[in-house]
């Protein structure tokens, strides 16, 4: 008898997962993007990273992040030994960041609206590329001007365990599974929670191979 196999990445073979409220103004919208729309998004991203390549960034302290990063939109997030923050130009090319594709902007706005944020106008989409072993330590996102604007994130490719803490670094951390196509929206009182990503497990995704891509949409300025 052939071995039984389950396609853990297919949105047709998993039971539906309903929207889940993680905390006050924090929502996980599982499978927000279906396989076909994910393919269209990945096609856009392949073009985009030819213009603004994924690259590893150095922290102020001189450590190299394990995640590879690029941006699109008016602002991109960069870090080096001189400091970190938002920039209108990609230091690799010296050029403005690629425009945010309307499909992505619309997706972020639709997700934000479903979570109760009516007029989210992102001016930055940060693209984080994770290879197996890559991780993101617990941190707050506080380089943006207006904390009343939410952050919207889309996960693509290999699954990850998202670490969701509290407003103090020492608060207990919850582990939340994030799969291809899942959208998260964080705003209001959850906007400044500590969060991170556990080291990515090895694996291959049918669309993205040995990658997890996470898009985070922000209002930087
Ligand atoms: C909760 N990225 O780029 S996205 C980041 O999967 C970042 O690449 C992670 O944290 C990733 O800064 C997580 C989800 C996310 C983003 C921002 C948040 C969750 C958040 C800000 C406040 C609270
Ligand atoms: Fe973050």
XYZ file of C-alpha atoms and ligand atoms in Angstrom:
245
model
C 0.000 0.000 0.000
C 1.460 3.423 -0.878
C 2.341 5.649 2.031
C -0.357 8.132 2.900
C 0.746 11.697 2.167
C -0.796 14.973 3.239
C -0.064 18.179 1.417
C 0.341 20.545 4.333
C 0.738 23.504 2.024
C -2.439 23.159 -0.015
C -5.411 25.303 0.932
C -7.745 22.635 -0.512
C -6.717 19.803 1.819
C -6.818 21.553 5.166
C -9.946 22.178 7.211
C -10.885 25.862 7.131
C -9.329 27.940 9.898
C -11.560 30.805 10.970
C -10.308 34.326 11.713
C -8.756 34.363 15.154
C -8.538 37.307 17.497
C -5.120 37.146 19.146
C -5.644 40.139 21.430
C -7.254 43.568 21.485
C -7.074 44.819 17.828
C -4.847 41.916 16.774
C -6.231 39.466 14.226
C -4.968 36.422 12.387
C -6.854 35.922 9.110
C -5.798 32.412 8.007
C -5.769 31.735 4.273
C -6.584 35.353 3.449
C -4.730 34.829 0.169
C -5.525 31.666 -1.810
C -3.055 29.666 -3.912
C -3.835 31.487 -7.150
C -3.514 34.972 -5.712
C -0.333 33.916 -3.913
C 1.115 32.895 -7.286
C 0.345 36.337 -8.695
C 1.934 38.000 -5.657
C 5.065 35.862 -5.894
C 5.369 36.720 -9.607
C 5.283 40.424 -8.640
C 7.857 39.855 -5.925
C 10.236 38.048 -8.282
C 10.304 41.150 -10.489
C 10.543 43.470 -7.527
C 13.597 41.831 -5.952
C 15.463 42.152 -9.247
C 15.178 45.926 -8.773
C 15.668 45.965 -4.985
C 17.466 42.740 -4.034
C 16.970 40.943 -0.733
C 20.047 41.630 1.368
C 21.227 40.980 4.877
C 21.409 44.059 7.070
C 23.844 44.854 9.826
C 22.577 46.090 13.169
C 23.942 49.141 14.947
C 25.777 46.725 17.200
C 27.526 45.133 14.208
C 25.568 41.868 14.107
C 24.285 40.587 10.779
C 20.575 39.797 10.757
C 19.748 36.271 9.541
C 16.706 37.581 7.652
C 17.193 39.073 4.150
C 15.301 42.299 3.550
C 14.064 44.564 0.765
C 11.264 47.139 0.530
C 8.819 48.705 -1.853
C 6.711 51.839 -1.537
C 7.745 55.396 -0.772
C 9.863 54.297 2.209
C 12.022 51.296 2.934
C 13.449 50.127 6.233
C 17.221 49.877 6.429
C 19.828 49.278 9.099
C 23.583 49.521 9.248
C 26.266 50.389 11.761
C 25.266 54.053 11.527
C 21.693 53.315 12.652
C 18.320 52.165 11.410
C 15.076 53.644 10.179
C 13.123 54.523 7.039
C 14.745 55.811 3.890
C 13.361 57.021 0.546
C 16.253 55.390 -1.300
C 17.651 51.901 -1.532
C 21.304 52.207 -0.471
C 22.217 49.267 -2.771
C 21.068 51.039 -5.956
C 20.981 54.651 -4.782
C 17.532 54.790 -6.379
C 14.041 55.199 -4.891
C 12.452 51.905 -3.805
C 10.205 50.183 -6.366
C 6.600 51.356 -6.196
C 4.204 49.370 -4.062
C 2.197 47.241 -6.533
C -1.522 48.222 -6.367
C -2.451 44.559 -5.790
C -0.397 44.564 -2.585
C -1.641 47.934 -1.381
C -5.245 46.796 -1.928
C -4.653 43.523 -0.116
C -3.225 45.326 2.922
C -6.115 47.788 2.961
C -8.711 45.009 2.668
C -7.122 43.101 5.532
C -6.897 46.183 7.727
C -10.561 46.986 7.049
C -11.635 43.470 8.038
C -9.836 43.961 11.342
C -11.575 47.297 11.935
C -9.063 49.797 10.514
C -10.999 51.685 7.848
C -8.393 53.899 6.231
C -5.001 52.268 6.351
C -2.691 53.928 3.821
C 0.636 52.063 3.853
C 3.684 53.885 2.468
C 6.113 50.998 3.064
C 6.041 47.295 2.368
C 8.962 45.538 4.004
C 9.848 42.175 2.469
C 11.549 39.766 4.873
C 13.084 36.622 3.355
C 13.739 33.694 5.713
C 15.836 30.641 4.837
C 15.703 27.600 7.144
C 17.449 28.619 10.372
C 16.721 32.340 9.940
C 14.902 34.011 12.813
C 13.905 37.371 14.186
C 14.499 38.139 17.835
C 11.878 39.749 20.065
C 11.500 43.449 19.267
C 8.995 46.281 19.002
C 8.293 48.176 15.766
C 8.556 51.795 16.831
C 10.322 53.595 13.984
C 6.985 54.708 12.523
C 5.523 58.138 13.172
C 1.900 57.284 13.946
C 1.206 54.304 16.202
C -2.539 54.660 15.621
C -1.937 53.085 12.183
C -1.913 49.281 12.238
C 0.678 46.945 10.749
C -0.508 44.306 8.285
C 1.581 41.248 7.500
C 1.269 38.493 4.882
C 3.114 35.188 5.213
C 4.155 33.242 2.103
C 6.092 30.010 1.611
C 7.428 27.866 4.446
C 5.472 27.944 7.698
C 6.837 29.776 10.728
C 6.200 30.099 14.422
C 5.429 33.679 15.283
C 6.352 34.782 18.805
C 3.819 37.097 20.324
C 4.746 38.719 23.615
C 3.385 41.667 25.543
C 4.172 45.319 26.127
C 7.156 44.416 28.349
C 10.050 42.419 26.972
C 9.760 40.106 30.000
C 6.071 39.262 29.360
C 5.282 35.629 28.495
C 5.466 34.745 24.796
C 2.769 32.867 22.848
C 3.675 30.786 19.800
C 1.358 31.170 16.801
C 1.677 29.126 13.604
C 1.767 31.144 10.378
C 1.191 29.448 7.024
C 1.339 30.408 3.371
C -1.453 32.915 2.716
C -2.088 33.939 6.324
C -2.603 37.629 7.073
C -2.131 39.324 10.430
C -3.287 42.770 11.478
C -1.932 44.483 14.579
C -3.156 47.834 15.783
C -4.484 49.824 18.698
C -3.253 48.524 22.042
C -1.380 45.648 20.309
C 0.657 47.927 18.065
C 3.669 48.034 20.381
C 3.795 44.432 21.578
C 7.122 42.602 21.504
C 7.170 40.026 18.724
C 9.556 37.835 16.759
C 9.908 34.700 14.652
C 11.351 31.354 15.849
C 14.140 29.798 13.730
C 12.576 28.531 10.498
C 12.368 24.738 10.217
C 13.917 23.131 7.133
C 11.457 22.334 4.356
C 10.437 22.964 0.776
C 7.386 24.889 -0.282
C 5.830 24.071 -3.691
C 5.800 27.728 -4.767
C 8.761 29.228 -2.895
C 11.139 26.307 -2.295
C 13.363 26.888 0.726
C 11.968 30.308 1.544
C 9.507 32.042 3.778
C 8.628 35.546 2.639
C 6.851 37.912 4.968
C 5.462 41.204 3.734
C 4.759 43.859 6.363
C 2.800 46.903 5.382
C 3.342 50.017 7.422
C 2.579 53.688 7.550
C 6.096 54.989 8.160
C 5.605 58.767 7.931
C 3.006 42.828 16.046
N 8.445 40.762 10.928
O 9.562 43.043 10.038
S 5.406 40.165 10.829
C 9.236 42.997 11.248
O 7.424 37.528 10.099
C 8.642 41.753 11.776
O 8.937 38.834 9.263
C 7.975 39.466 11.330
O 8.379 41.667 12.935
C 8.115 38.544 10.140
O 9.353 43.940 12.022
C 6.607 39.470 11.876
C 4.089 40.497 11.947
C 4.184 41.720 12.791
C 4.787 42.848 12.334
C 4.791 43.967 13.111
C 4.187 43.987 14.349
C 3.608 41.702 14.013
C 3.586 42.825 14.811
C 4.137 45.135 15.163
C 3.528 45.108 16.372
C 2.976 43.948 16.835
Fe 8.466 43.638 13.789
